[in-house]
Structure formats: structure tokens, C-alpha cells
Amino acid sequence: MEEFFTMVVLIADATLRVATPLILAALAGLFAERSGVVDIALEGKLLGAAFAAATVAAVSHSAWLGLAAGIAFAVALAMVHAYACVTHKGDQVVSGMAINILVAGLGPTLALAWFHQGGQTPRVEGNARFHPWHWPGAEAIADVPVIGPIYFEIVSGHNVFVYLAILAVPLTAWVVYKTRFGLRLRAVGESPEAVDTAGISVDRMRYQALIVTGVLCGIGGTYLAIAQNAGFLRNMSAGQGFIALAALIFGKWRPWPTMFACFLFAFTDAVQTRLQGVDIPGIGIIPVQFIQALPFALTVILLAGFVGKAVAPRASGIPYIKER
């Protein structure tokens, strides 16, 4: 029984850590799509921010400068997407895929040219990384039954980005549903013609939404590179941007359901890590390839119709051309 409880605590701990970039990327996608811009470049922004953050942190030995670089690079990519889709009314899917492909090749190429380490950045340590926070008394009560492991493993010992991702959910809900910016954001995603008639610039609202998208993806990418890991690796985002999009659809473009969807995907990832090499009674050892496919299989299953009817913002994916 004690062993089972320990396993549950460790899976919950891993779920929180894995869910962090998913939540940040999904909330980023929420702002973009609520404004009427489909952003499948979340994957590219995560990866680009990870590369920029790790590079600057490795050179400057400052995690905060790495964070600033990660956010700046992701916002720059978001502005490229905005320029193509909002200003020039380009195809949003094509623009997003172009950014994903560009970043997937650009990061390893630049890393190889600058650091000569096979397309990855040098390992970052010390002040160049964000380290876990240990809450007061966590180590002192770690051995107390039930409460100790929960407080030590689940509540305490996480990186600042984990807590930031959780706090970003109610903050996003407040911004989207309780502020004037949120009201305009939802309106421009549903009926840009009405917003334009009211004298509000549709293009400016979409640019603002994509800046927020870039900031959130920048934080998520920085977390991957210099908080969860110790440097940039080729394809280190591993499809998390696409999974975040699936979570956003599963959550029906609402912050709280989207967060729970991210936790669901992160839970399957945490479970597949714990199940690797484990001899399950009556089943045996499940092949690693099958276990690793669980999060992606869940993505396909959910998007295949188990989410119920998911209605996107009405103007999502449609360039707005002002009538003259």
C-alpha cells in the first residue's frame, strides 16, 4: 500500500512538471484563436524560445537574460505570423507550418555553427538555470506519513514556472471574461465586422493577442531549456505545441477545461514513463514504443470525436478584409 501511495505521489509530481509547457502553450493558443487567428506555430515558438533562452543563458550565465531572450524570440516569431496572416491576410495554417519548419532547422543549425556540439547548446548550470523552489518546512516533514510526501513532492520542489503556469489559468480567465480587452478579444474572434463597425481596429487586436501568445510560448520554451532541462537539444519540444492545440480544442477554447486537458495529457506521459520496463502482473512488460505512443494516441482518440461538439470562434482562421 505504501509503495502504491509513493507511486501515485511521484506520478502527480511528474504530471505537474510535464503539464507546465502544455498549459502555457495552450493558453497562448487560446489568446490567438480567440482573436480569430489559428496558430499552429505553437510548436515552433516553444522550440525557438528554448533555443534562444539556452543560447543566451549559456553565453551570459544568466537565467533571467535567457528568459528575456526566449520571450523576445517567441514574440518575434509571433509577429512574423501576424505580419503574414493579419497584415497580408495570408493562409494561417501555411504560415504556422512555415514557422515550425523554419525553427526546427534553424535552431540546430545555428547551435552547430556557434557551439560545435552536434546541434545543441552547451550544458547550463548554476545561475544560468532556474532551480526548484523548496517551500518552508518541506524537508522537515518529508517523512511524516501521507502529508509529508504530498507537501514535499507535489506542493514544494517545483520550478517557478510550474507555479506560474497554474496561476496563468485564473489570470487568463479573468482577462478573457472580465476585462474590456477580453471582451474585445472574444468579439473580434466571433464577429470582426461588428468590432470594426464600433471603431476598434481588428488588426491591432489580433496583433496584441499574438504578442501575448509569444510571451506565453517564450516562457514555456524557456522552461523546457533552462528549467526542466539544462540546455537546448534538437526537437526538444517533441510535439508539445501540437498536443497543446489538442488540449485547447478538448477544452473548447476555455481556460479551466484546457488546463485539465493539459493535465490529462501530462498524466499519460507521466504514467508511460513510470510503466517503462515494469513487469505488470498478467500482462508482462509492455513494449517501450507502445507506451511512448500513449500521449499521442490519446490526442488522436480525443480529437476523433470523444470531446463532443467543439465549436471554434466563428472567425477563427478567416482573414478579415475591411469593406470599403
PDB file of C-alpha atoms in Angstrom:
ATOM      1  CA  MET A   1       0.000   0.000   0.000  1.00  0.00           C
ATOM      2  CA  GLU A   2       2.830   2.368   0.900  1.00  0.00           C
ATOM      3  CA  GLU A   3       4.572   1.577  -2.381  1.00  0.00           C
ATOM      4  CA  PHE A   4       1.381   2.330  -4.328  1.00  0.00           C
ATOM      5  CA  PHE A   5       0.943   5.652  -2.498  1.00  0.00           C
ATOM      6  CA  THR A   6       4.549   6.610  -3.279  1.00  0.00           C
ATOM      7  CA  MET A   7       3.991   5.817  -6.940  1.00  0.00           C
ATOM      8  CA  VAL A   8       0.827   7.978  -7.012  1.00  0.00           C
ATOM      9  CA  VAL A   9       2.686  10.898  -5.434  1.00  0.00           C
ATOM     10  CA  LEU A  10       5.572  10.604  -7.894  1.00  0.00           C
ATOM     11  CA  ILE A  11       3.188  10.445 -10.867  1.00  0.00           C
ATOM     12  CA  ALA A  12       1.357  13.557  -9.592  1.00  0.00           C
ATOM     13  CA  ASP A  13       4.695  15.316  -9.192  1.00  0.00           C
ATOM     14  CA  ALA A  14       5.737  14.390 -12.741  1.00  0.00           C
ATOM     15  CA  THR A  15       2.318  15.388 -14.099  1.00  0.00           C
ATOM     16  CA  LEU A  16       2.731  18.923 -12.776  1.00  0.00           C
ATOM     17  CA  ARG A  17       6.180  19.276 -14.344  1.00  0.00           C
ATOM     18  CA  VAL A  18       5.147  17.838 -17.717  1.00  0.00           C
ATOM     19  CA  ALA A  19       1.933  19.866 -17.847  1.00  0.00           C
ATOM     20  CA  THR A  20       3.697  23.226 -17.403  1.00  0.00           C
ATOM     21  CA  PRO A  21       4.767  23.878 -21.023  1.00  0.00           C
ATOM     22  CA  LEU A  22       1.483  22.387 -22.259  1.00  0.00           C
ATOM     23  CA  ILE A  23      -0.579  24.806 -20.154  1.00  0.00           C
ATOM     24  CA  LEU A  24       1.483  27.808 -21.205  1.00  0.00           C
ATOM     25  CA  ALA A  25       1.327  26.877 -24.893  1.00  0.00           C
ATOM     26  CA  ALA A  26      -2.389  26.069 -24.742  1.00  0.00           C
ATOM     27  CA  LEU A  27      -3.186  29.411 -23.103  1.00  0.00           C
ATOM     28  CA  ALA A  28      -1.059  31.071 -25.775  1.00  0.00           C
ATOM     29  CA  GLY A  29      -3.146  29.351 -28.435  1.00  0.00           C
ATOM     30  CA  LEU A  30      -6.302  30.422 -26.621  1.00  0.00           C
ATOM     31  CA  PHE A  31      -5.428  34.113 -26.968  1.00  0.00           C
ATOM     32  CA  ALA A  32      -4.559  33.669 -30.654  1.00  0.00           C
ATOM     33  CA  GLU A  33      -7.658  31.705 -31.586  1.00  0.00           C
ATOM     34  CA  ARG A  34      -9.992  33.843 -29.500  1.00  0.00           C
ATOM     35  CA  SER A  35      -8.800  36.734 -31.674  1.00  0.00           C
ATOM     36  CA  GLY A  36      -9.572  34.781 -34.834  1.00  0.00           C
ATOM     37  CA  VAL A  37      -6.029  33.678 -35.705  1.00  0.00           C
ATOM     38  CA  VAL A  38      -5.267  29.968 -35.924  1.00  0.00           C
ATOM     39  CA  ASP A  39      -1.773  29.442 -34.565  1.00  0.00           C
ATOM     40  CA  ILE A  40      -0.340  26.001 -35.261  1.00  0.00           C
ATOM     41  CA  ALA A  41       3.122  27.533 -34.815  1.00  0.00           C
ATOM     42  CA  LEU A  42       2.992  26.981 -31.051  1.00  0.00           C
ATOM     43  CA  GLU A  43       5.447  24.133 -31.546  1.00  0.00           C
ATOM     44  CA  GLY A  44       7.880  26.374 -33.408  1.00  0.00           C
ATOM     45  CA  LYS A  45       7.603  29.135 -30.834  1.00  0.00           C
ATOM     46  CA  LEU A  46       8.298  26.732 -27.976  1.00  0.00           C
ATOM     47  CA  LEU A  47      11.323  25.323 -29.775  1.00  0.00           C
ATOM     48  CA  GLY A  48      12.607  28.731 -30.871  1.00  0.00           C
ATOM     49  CA  ALA A  49      12.261  30.153 -27.370  1.00  0.00           C
ATOM     50  CA  ALA A  50      14.077  27.126 -25.965  1.00  0.00           C
ATOM     51  CA  PHE A  51      16.971  27.685 -28.354  1.00  0.00           C
ATOM     52  CA  ALA A  52      17.192  31.429 -27.675  1.00  0.00           C
ATOM     53  CA  ALA A  53      16.938  31.004 -23.913  1.00  0.00           C
ATOM     54  CA  ALA A  54      19.575  28.264 -23.753  1.00  0.00           C
ATOM     55  CA  THR A  55      21.947  30.148 -26.055  1.00  0.00           C
ATOM     56  CA  VAL A  56      21.799  33.433 -24.152  1.00  0.00           C
ATOM     57  CA  ALA A  57      21.903  31.685 -20.778  1.00  0.00           C
ATOM     58  CA  ALA A  58      24.964  29.680 -21.833  1.00  0.00           C
ATOM     59  CA  VAL A  59      26.783  32.782 -23.035  1.00  0.00           C
ATOM     60  CA  SER A  60      25.722  35.261 -20.342  1.00  0.00           C
ATOM     61  CA  HIS A  61      25.423  32.768 -17.438  1.00  0.00           C
ATOM     62  CA  SER A  62      22.165  34.484 -16.503  1.00  0.00           C
ATOM     63  CA  ALA A  63      18.872  32.607 -16.422  1.00  0.00           C
ATOM     64  CA  TRP A  64      16.923  35.881 -16.445  1.00  0.00           C
ATOM     65  CA  LEU A  65      18.636  37.068 -19.606  1.00  0.00           C
ATOM     66  CA  GLY A  66      17.844  33.652 -21.069  1.00  0.00           C
ATOM     67  CA  LEU A  67      14.192  34.150 -20.173  1.00  0.00           C
ATOM     68  CA  ALA A  68      14.185  37.590 -21.792  1.00  0.00           C
ATOM     69  CA  ALA A  69      15.759  36.146 -24.941  1.00  0.00           C
ATOM     70  CA  GLY A  70      13.279  33.286 -25.055  1.00  0.00           C
ATOM     71  CA  ILE A  71      10.314  35.633 -24.759  1.00  0.00           C
ATOM     72  CA  ALA A  72      11.775  38.078 -27.302  1.00  0.00           C
ATOM     73  CA  PHE A  73      12.385  35.339 -29.880  1.00  0.00           C
ATOM     74  CA  ALA A  74       8.917  33.833 -29.447  1.00  0.00           C
ATOM     75  CA  VAL A  75       7.301  37.276 -29.750  1.00  0.00           C
ATOM     76  CA  ALA A  76       9.351  37.902 -32.903  1.00  0.00           C
ATOM     77  CA  LEU A  77       8.046  34.651 -34.395  1.00  0.00           C
ATOM     78  CA  ALA A  78       4.512  35.638 -33.374  1.00  0.00           C
ATOM     79  CA  MET A  79       4.965  38.958 -35.155  1.00  0.00           C
ATOM     80  CA  VAL A  80       6.097  37.143 -38.302  1.00  0.00           C
ATOM     81  CA  HIS A  81       2.900  35.103 -38.103  1.00  0.00           C
ATOM     82  CA  ALA A  82       0.872  38.276 -37.505  1.00  0.00           C
ATOM     83  CA  TYR A  83       2.526  40.101 -40.402  1.00  0.00           C
ATOM     84  CA  ALA A  84       1.764  37.219 -42.772  1.00  0.00           C
ATOM     85  CA  CYS A  85      -1.772  36.483 -41.561  1.00  0.00           C
ATOM     86  CA  VAL A  86      -3.139  39.776 -40.256  1.00  0.00           C
ATOM     87  CA  THR A  87      -1.425  42.428 -42.360  1.00  0.00           C
ATOM     88  CA  HIS A  88      -1.184  40.444 -45.598  1.00  0.00           C
ATOM     89  CA  LYS A  89      -4.225  38.186 -44.994  1.00  0.00           C
ATOM     90  CA  GLY A  90      -2.163  35.074 -45.721  1.00  0.00           C
ATOM     91  CA  ASP A  91      -3.136  31.486 -45.043  1.00  0.00           C
ATOM     92  CA  GLN A  92      -2.770  30.971 -41.303  1.00  0.00           C
ATOM     93  CA  VAL A  93      -2.057  27.252 -41.478  1.00  0.00           C
ATOM     94  CA  VAL A  94       0.631  27.674 -44.120  1.00  0.00           C
ATOM     95  CA  SER A  95       2.273  30.468 -42.133  1.00  0.00           C
ATOM     96  CA  GLY A  96       2.233  28.393 -38.964  1.00  0.00           C
ATOM     97  CA  MET A  97       3.732  25.347 -40.646  1.00  0.00           C
ATOM     98  CA  ALA A  98       6.411  27.507 -42.266  1.00  0.00           C
ATOM     99  CA  ILE A  99       7.453  28.817 -38.855  1.00  0.00           C
ATOM    100  CA  ASN A 100       7.534  25.296 -37.410  1.00  0.00           C
ATOM    101  CA  ILE A 101       9.725  24.025 -40.247  1.00  0.00           C
ATOM    102  CA  LEU A 102      11.983  27.081 -40.144  1.00  0.00           C
ATOM    103  CA  VAL A 103      12.668  26.851 -36.422  1.00  0.00           C
ATOM    104  CA  ALA A 104      13.130  23.073 -36.470  1.00  0.00           C
ATOM    105  CA  GLY A 105      16.058  23.527 -38.847  1.00  0.00           C
ATOM    106  CA  LEU A 106      17.343  26.918 -37.731  1.00  0.00           C
ATOM    107  CA  GLY A 107      17.959  26.081 -34.079  1.00  0.00           C
ATOM    108  CA  PRO A 108      20.184  23.012 -34.529  1.00  0.00           C
ATOM    109  CA  THR A 109      21.988  24.651 -37.462  1.00  0.00           C
ATOM    110  CA  LEU A 110      22.891  27.777 -35.502  1.00  0.00           C
ATOM    111  CA  ALA A 111      23.780  25.732 -32.435  1.00  0.00           C
ATOM    112  CA  LEU A 112      26.121  23.596 -34.541  1.00  0.00           C
ATOM    113  CA  ALA A 113      27.749  26.673 -36.075  1.00  0.00           C
ATOM    114  CA  TRP A 114      28.166  28.539 -32.800  1.00  0.00           C
ATOM    115  CA  PHE A 115      28.947  25.798 -30.277  1.00  0.00           C
ATOM    116  CA  HIS A 116      30.166  22.831 -32.398  1.00  0.00           C
ATOM    117  CA  GLN A 117      28.316  20.353 -30.176  1.00  0.00           C
ATOM    118  CA  GLY A 118      26.191  18.451 -32.653  1.00  0.00           C
ATOM    119  CA  GLY A 119      23.327  20.932 -32.906  1.00  0.00           C
ATOM    120  CA  GLN A 120      22.850  21.529 -29.212  1.00  0.00           C
ATOM    121  CA  THR A 121      23.922  24.250 -26.824  1.00  0.00           C
ATOM    122  CA  PRO A 122      26.436  23.766 -24.015  1.00  0.00           C
ATOM    123  CA  ARG A 123      25.080  22.454 -20.734  1.00  0.00           C
ATOM    124  CA  VAL A 124      23.942  25.309 -18.491  1.00  0.00           C
ATOM    125  CA  GLU A 125      24.437  25.201 -14.729  1.00  0.00           C
ATOM    126  CA  GLY A 126      24.327  27.471 -11.695  1.00  0.00           C
ATOM    127  CA  ASN A 127      22.903  30.934 -12.300  1.00  0.00           C
ATOM    128  CA  ALA A 128      22.213  30.073 -15.923  1.00  0.00           C
ATOM    129  CA  ARG A 129      19.338  27.804 -14.857  1.00  0.00           C
ATOM    130  CA  PHE A 130      16.094  28.229 -12.944  1.00  0.00           C
ATOM    131  CA  HIS A 131      16.166  25.870  -9.975  1.00  0.00           C
ATOM    132  CA  PRO A 132      13.316  24.320  -7.979  1.00  0.00           C
ATOM    133  CA  TRP A 133      11.829  26.164  -5.020  1.00  0.00           C
ATOM    134  CA  HIS A 134      11.643  24.328  -1.718  1.00  0.00           C
ATOM    135  CA  TRP A 135       8.869  25.619   0.486  1.00  0.00           C
ATOM    136  CA  PRO A 136       9.412  26.238   4.222  1.00  0.00           C
ATOM    137  CA  GLY A 137       9.456  23.058   6.281  1.00  0.00           C
ATOM    138  CA  ALA A 138       9.257  20.735   3.278  1.00  0.00           C
ATOM    139  CA  GLU A 139      12.339  18.708   4.185  1.00  0.00           C
ATOM    140  CA  ALA A 140      11.445  18.690   7.882  1.00  0.00           C
ATOM    141  CA  ILE A 141       8.082  16.966   7.352  1.00  0.00           C
ATOM    142  CA  ALA A 142       9.093  14.861   4.349  1.00  0.00           C
ATOM    143  CA  ASP A 143       8.991  11.676   6.444  1.00  0.00           C
ATOM    144  CA  VAL A 144       5.579  12.361   8.003  1.00  0.00           C
ATOM    145  CA  PRO A 145       3.120   9.790   6.602  1.00  0.00           C
ATOM    146  CA  VAL A 146       0.784  10.969   3.818  1.00  0.00           C
ATOM    147  CA  ILE A 147       1.112  14.731   4.441  1.00  0.00           C
ATOM    148  CA  GLY A 148       4.911  14.754   4.232  1.00  0.00           C
ATOM    149  CA  PRO A 149       5.300  13.225   0.743  1.00  0.00           C
ATOM    150  CA  ILE A 150       2.392  15.279  -0.618  1.00  0.00           C
ATOM    151  CA  TYR A 151       3.866  18.552   0.657  1.00  0.00           C
ATOM    152  CA  PHE A 152       7.476  17.646  -0.231  1.00  0.00           C
ATOM    153  CA  GLU A 153       6.879  16.159  -3.691  1.00  0.00           C
ATOM    154  CA  ILE A 154       3.679  17.777  -5.015  1.00  0.00           C
ATOM    155  CA  VAL A 155       3.380  21.199  -3.335  1.00  0.00           C
ATOM    156  CA  SER A 156       7.061  22.032  -2.883  1.00  0.00           C
ATOM    157  CA  GLY A 157      10.140  21.422  -5.005  1.00  0.00           C
ATOM    158  CA  HIS A 158       8.898  22.771  -8.307  1.00  0.00           C
ATOM    159  CA  ASN A 159      10.328  25.388 -10.560  1.00  0.00           C
ATOM    160  CA  VAL A 160       8.861  28.889 -10.514  1.00  0.00           C
ATOM    161  CA  PHE A 161       7.397  28.248 -13.983  1.00  0.00           C
ATOM    162  CA  VAL A 162       5.218  25.423 -12.644  1.00  0.00           C
ATOM    163  CA  TYR A 163       3.504  27.784 -10.202  1.00  0.00           C
ATOM    164  CA  LEU A 164       3.395  30.497 -12.868  1.00  0.00           C
ATOM    165  CA  ALA A 165       1.609  28.182 -15.304  1.00  0.00           C
ATOM    166  CA  ILE A 166      -1.036  27.319 -12.702  1.00  0.00           C
ATOM    167  CA  LEU A 167      -1.548  30.991 -11.824  1.00  0.00           C
ATOM    168  CA  ALA A 168      -1.777  31.875 -15.513  1.00  0.00           C
ATOM    169  CA  VAL A 169      -5.040  29.929 -15.800  1.00  0.00           C
ATOM    170  CA  PRO A 170      -7.211  32.081 -13.459  1.00  0.00           C
ATOM    171  CA  LEU A 171      -5.415  35.164 -14.757  1.00  0.00           C
ATOM    172  CA  THR A 172      -6.303  34.225 -18.332  1.00  0.00           C
ATOM    173  CA  ALA A 173      -9.901  33.516 -17.332  1.00  0.00           C
ATOM    174  CA  TRP A 174     -10.105  36.934 -15.683  1.00  0.00           C
ATOM    175  CA  VAL A 175      -8.571  38.718 -18.674  1.00  0.00           C
ATOM    176  CA  VAL A 176     -10.744  36.944 -21.240  1.00  0.00           C
ATOM    177  CA  TYR A 177     -14.066  37.151 -19.393  1.00  0.00           C
ATOM    178  CA  LYS A 178     -13.792  40.134 -17.032  1.00  0.00           C
ATOM    179  CA  THR A 179     -11.801  42.839 -18.801  1.00  0.00           C
ATOM    180  CA  ARG A 180     -12.507  45.172 -21.702  1.00  0.00           C
ATOM    181  CA  PHE A 181      -9.555  43.705 -23.576  1.00  0.00           C
ATOM    182  CA  GLY A 182     -11.037  40.235 -23.165  1.00  0.00           C
ATOM    183  CA  LEU A 183     -14.458  41.395 -24.325  1.00  0.00           C
ATOM    184  CA  ARG A 184     -12.945  42.899 -27.449  1.00  0.00           C
ATOM    185  CA  LEU A 185     -10.762  39.816 -27.941  1.00  0.00           C
ATOM    186  CA  ARG A 186     -13.757  37.496 -27.935  1.00  0.00           C
ATOM    187  CA  ALA A 187     -15.740  39.868 -30.111  1.00  0.00           C
ATOM    188  CA  VAL A 188     -13.023  40.105 -32.740  1.00  0.00           C
ATOM    189  CA  GLY A 189     -12.838  36.311 -32.867  1.00  0.00           C
ATOM    190  CA  GLU A 190     -16.595  35.958 -33.288  1.00  0.00           C
ATOM    191  CA  SER A 191     -17.624  38.978 -35.306  1.00  0.00           C
ATOM    192  CA  PRO A 192     -14.784  41.182 -36.553  1.00  0.00           C
ATOM    193  CA  GLU A 193     -17.229  43.141 -38.705  1.00  0.00           C
ATOM    194  CA  ALA A 194     -19.111  44.332 -35.617  1.00  0.00           C
ATOM    195  CA  VAL A 195     -15.879  45.230 -33.850  1.00  0.00           C
ATOM    196  CA  ASP A 196     -14.717  47.195 -36.868  1.00  0.00           C
ATOM    197  CA  THR A 197     -18.052  48.995 -37.050  1.00  0.00           C
ATOM    198  CA  ALA A 198     -17.593  50.039 -33.414  1.00  0.00           C
ATOM    199  CA  GLY A 199     -14.362  51.775 -34.370  1.00  0.00           C
ATOM    200  CA  ILE A 200     -11.985  49.189 -32.926  1.00  0.00           C
ATOM    201  CA  SER A 201      -9.085  48.064 -35.092  1.00  0.00           C
ATOM    202  CA  VAL A 202      -9.358  44.336 -35.790  1.00  0.00           C
ATOM    203  CA  ASP A 203      -5.742  44.152 -36.900  1.00  0.00           C
ATOM    204  CA  ARG A 204      -4.459  45.857 -33.757  1.00  0.00           C
ATOM    205  CA  MET A 205      -6.458  43.494 -31.523  1.00  0.00           C
ATOM    206  CA  ARG A 206      -5.050  40.477 -33.346  1.00  0.00           C
ATOM    207  CA  TYR A 207      -1.517  41.822 -33.095  1.00  0.00           C
ATOM    208  CA  GLN A 208      -1.975  42.350 -29.348  1.00  0.00           C
ATOM    209  CA  ALA A 209      -3.325  38.823 -28.940  1.00  0.00           C
ATOM    210  CA  LEU A 210      -0.362  37.367 -30.796  1.00  0.00           C
ATOM    211  CA  ILE A 211       2.072  39.327 -28.625  1.00  0.00           C
ATOM    212  CA  VAL A 212       0.520  37.636 -25.582  1.00  0.00           C
ATOM    213  CA  THR A 213       0.818  34.335 -27.436  1.00  0.00           C
ATOM    214  CA  GLY A 214       4.516  34.972 -27.991  1.00  0.00           C
ATOM    215  CA  VAL A 215       5.130  35.873 -24.351  1.00  0.00           C
ATOM    216  CA  LEU A 216       3.457  32.702 -23.059  1.00  0.00           C
ATOM    217  CA  CYS A 217       5.253  30.481 -25.584  1.00  0.00           C
ATOM    218  CA  GLY A 218       8.520  32.219 -24.696  1.00  0.00           C
ATOM    219  CA  ILE A 219       8.058  31.335 -21.040  1.00  0.00           C
ATOM    220  CA  GLY A 220       7.146  27.757 -21.968  1.00  0.00           C
ATOM    221  CA  GLY A 221      10.181  27.347 -24.202  1.00  0.00           C
ATOM    222  CA  THR A 222      12.474  28.829 -21.573  1.00  0.00           C
ATOM    223  CA  TYR A 223      11.110  26.351 -19.055  1.00  0.00           C
ATOM    224  CA  LEU A 224      11.959  23.477 -21.389  1.00  0.00           C
ATOM    225  CA  ALA A 225      15.543  24.653 -21.982  1.00  0.00           C
ATOM    226  CA  ILE A 226      16.887  26.070 -18.740  1.00  0.00           C
ATOM    227  CA  ALA A 227      14.482  24.884 -16.044  1.00  0.00           C
ATOM    228  CA  GLN A 228      13.259  21.388 -16.853  1.00  0.00           C
ATOM    229  CA  ASN A 229      16.440  20.621 -18.801  1.00  0.00           C
ATOM    230  CA  ALA A 230      19.957  22.049 -18.848  1.00  0.00           C
ATOM    231  CA  GLY A 231      20.319  23.223 -22.420  1.00  0.00           C
ATOM    232  CA  PHE A 232      18.843  23.094 -25.906  1.00  0.00           C
ATOM    233  CA  LEU A 233      18.503  19.789 -27.742  1.00  0.00           C
ATOM    234  CA  ARG A 234      17.276  19.105 -31.264  1.00  0.00           C
ATOM    235  CA  ASN A 235      13.468  18.757 -31.331  1.00  0.00           C
ATOM    236  CA  MET A 236      13.294  19.037 -27.547  1.00  0.00           C
ATOM    237  CA  SER A 237       9.696  20.332 -27.630  1.00  0.00           C
ATOM    238  CA  ALA A 238       8.736  16.891 -29.024  1.00  0.00           C
ATOM    239  CA  GLY A 239       5.307  17.826 -30.346  1.00  0.00           C
ATOM    240  CA  GLN A 240       4.116  19.554 -27.175  1.00  0.00           C
ATOM    241  CA  GLY A 241       2.878  22.527 -29.196  1.00  0.00           C
ATOM    242  CA  PHE A 242       0.593  20.251 -31.179  1.00  0.00           C
ATOM    243  CA  ILE A 243      -0.588  18.485 -28.022  1.00  0.00           C
ATOM    244  CA  ALA A 244      -1.333  21.911 -26.522  1.00  0.00           C
ATOM    245  CA  LEU A 245      -3.501  22.681 -29.554  1.00  0.00           C
ATOM    246  CA  ALA A 246      -5.360  19.409 -28.994  1.00  0.00           C
ATOM    247  CA  ALA A 247      -5.838  20.333 -25.324  1.00  0.00           C
ATOM    248  CA  LEU A 248      -7.174  23.725 -26.385  1.00  0.00           C
ATOM    249  CA  ILE A 249      -9.769  22.079 -28.638  1.00  0.00           C
ATOM    250  CA  PHE A 250     -10.576  19.486 -25.956  1.00  0.00           C
ATOM    251  CA  GLY A 251     -11.071  22.383 -23.537  1.00  0.00           C
ATOM    252  CA  LYS A 252     -13.301  24.140 -26.088  1.00  0.00           C
ATOM    253  CA  TRP A 253     -11.213  27.325 -26.023  1.00  0.00           C
ATOM    254  CA  ARG A 254     -11.848  27.923 -22.314  1.00  0.00           C
ATOM    255  CA  PRO A 255      -9.029  28.310 -19.755  1.00  0.00           C
ATOM    256  CA  TRP A 256     -10.042  25.911 -16.988  1.00  0.00           C
ATOM    257  CA  PRO A 257     -11.132  22.943 -19.166  1.00  0.00           C
ATOM    258  CA  THR A 258      -7.998  23.496 -21.243  1.00  0.00           C
ATOM    259  CA  MET A 259      -5.843  23.248 -18.121  1.00  0.00           C
ATOM    260  CA  PHE A 260      -7.493  19.970 -17.104  1.00  0.00           C
ATOM    261  CA  ALA A 261      -6.950  18.641 -20.633  1.00  0.00           C
ATOM    262  CA  CYS A 262      -3.258  19.508 -20.317  1.00  0.00           C
ATOM    263  CA  PHE A 263      -3.137  17.641 -17.014  1.00  0.00           C
ATOM    264  CA  LEU A 264      -4.738  14.639 -18.720  1.00  0.00           C
ATOM    265  CA  PHE A 265      -2.090  14.574 -21.450  1.00  0.00           C
ATOM    266  CA  ALA A 266       0.678  15.146 -18.897  1.00  0.00           C
ATOM    267  CA  PHE A 267      -0.698  12.336 -16.742  1.00  0.00           C
ATOM    268  CA  THR A 268      -0.485   9.860 -19.609  1.00  0.00           C
ATOM    269  CA  ASP A 269       3.088  10.985 -20.255  1.00  0.00           C
ATOM    270  CA  ALA A 270       3.992  10.583 -16.582  1.00  0.00           C
ATOM    271  CA  VAL A 271       2.382   7.146 -16.481  1.00  0.00           C
ATOM    272  CA  GLN A 272       4.173   5.980 -19.617  1.00  0.00           C
ATOM    273  CA  THR A 273       7.484   6.989 -18.031  1.00  0.00           C
ATOM    274  CA  ARG A 274       6.707   5.016 -14.879  1.00  0.00           C
ATOM    275  CA  LEU A 275       5.495   1.967 -16.838  1.00  0.00           C
ATOM    276  CA  GLN A 276       8.614   1.542 -18.933  1.00  0.00           C
ATOM    277  CA  GLY A 277      10.278  -1.748 -18.025  1.00  0.00           C
ATOM    278  CA  VAL A 278       7.708  -2.554 -15.310  1.00  0.00           C
ATOM    279  CA  ASP A 279       6.501  -6.158 -15.207  1.00  0.00           C
ATOM    280  CA  ILE A 280       2.695  -5.804 -14.872  1.00  0.00           C
ATOM    281  CA  PRO A 281       1.025  -8.916 -13.363  1.00  0.00           C
ATOM    282  CA  GLY A 282      -0.905 -10.808 -16.017  1.00  0.00           C
ATOM    283  CA  ILE A 283       0.404  -8.612 -18.823  1.00  0.00           C
ATOM    284  CA  GLY A 284       4.170  -8.584 -18.543  1.00  0.00           C
ATOM    285  CA  ILE A 285       6.476  -5.841 -19.745  1.00  0.00           C
ATOM    286  CA  ILE A 286       4.775  -3.571 -22.272  1.00  0.00           C
ATOM    287  CA  PRO A 287       6.986  -2.581 -25.240  1.00  0.00           C
ATOM    288  CA  VAL A 288       8.533   0.857 -24.774  1.00  0.00           C
ATOM    289  CA  GLN A 289       7.382   2.041 -28.216  1.00  0.00           C
ATOM    290  CA  PHE A 290       3.765   1.285 -27.340  1.00  0.00           C
ATOM    291  CA  ILE A 291       3.982   3.088 -24.016  1.00  0.00           C
ATOM    292  CA  GLN A 292       5.652   6.140 -25.528  1.00  0.00           C
ATOM    293  CA  ALA A 293       2.842   6.410 -28.073  1.00  0.00           C
ATOM    294  CA  LEU A 294       0.181   6.717 -25.352  1.00  0.00           C
ATOM    295  CA  PRO A 295       0.012  10.571 -25.192  1.00  0.00           C
ATOM    296  CA  PHE A 296      -0.207  10.841 -28.979  1.00  0.00           C
ATOM    297  CA  ALA A 297      -2.751   8.026 -29.196  1.00  0.00           C
ATOM    298  CA  LEU A 298      -4.836   9.845 -26.604  1.00  0.00           C
ATOM    299  CA  THR A 299      -4.595  13.011 -28.701  1.00  0.00           C
ATOM    300  CA  VAL A 300      -5.943  11.211 -31.757  1.00  0.00           C
ATOM    301  CA  ILE A 301      -8.703   9.473 -29.797  1.00  0.00           C
ATOM    302  CA  LEU A 302      -9.926  12.671 -28.174  1.00  0.00           C
ATOM    303  CA  LEU A 303      -9.856  14.646 -31.392  1.00  0.00           C
ATOM    304  CA  ALA A 304     -11.602  11.809 -33.230  1.00  0.00           C
ATOM    305  CA  GLY A 305     -14.851  12.674 -31.541  1.00  0.00           C
ATOM    306  CA  PHE A 306     -14.675  11.919 -27.856  1.00  0.00           C
ATOM    307  CA  VAL A 307     -14.605  15.635 -26.995  1.00  0.00           C
ATOM    308  CA  GLY A 308     -18.167  16.154 -28.079  1.00  0.00           C
ATOM    309  CA  LYS A 309     -19.087  19.113 -30.226  1.00  0.00           C
ATOM    310  CA  ALA A 310     -16.294  21.685 -30.135  1.00  0.00           C
ATOM    311  CA  VAL A 311     -17.173  24.956 -31.831  1.00  0.00           C
ATOM    312  CA  ALA A 312     -14.256  27.247 -32.550  1.00  0.00           C
ATOM    313  CA  PRO A 313     -14.580  31.047 -32.536  1.00  0.00           C
ATOM    314  CA  ARG A 314     -16.625  31.863 -35.625  1.00  0.00           C
ATOM    315  CA  ALA A 315     -13.992  33.996 -37.327  1.00  0.00           C
ATOM    316  CA  SER A 316     -11.090  31.711 -36.411  1.00  0.00           C
ATOM    317  CA  GLY A 317      -8.825  31.113 -39.393  1.00  0.00           C
ATOM    318  CA  ILE A 318     -10.579  33.677 -41.579  1.00  0.00           C
ATOM    319  CA  PRO A 319      -8.539  36.751 -42.576  1.00  0.00           C
ATOM    320  CA  TYR A 320     -10.506  39.945 -42.013  1.00  0.00           C
ATOM    321  CA  ILE A 321     -10.706  42.172 -45.078  1.00  0.00           C
ATOM    322  CA  LYS A 322     -12.221  45.530 -44.321  1.00  0.00           C
ATOM    323  CA  GLU A 323     -15.036  46.575 -46.619  1.00  0.00           C
ATOM    324  CA  ARG A 324     -14.541  49.864 -48.388  1.00  0.00           C
TER     325      ARG A 324
END
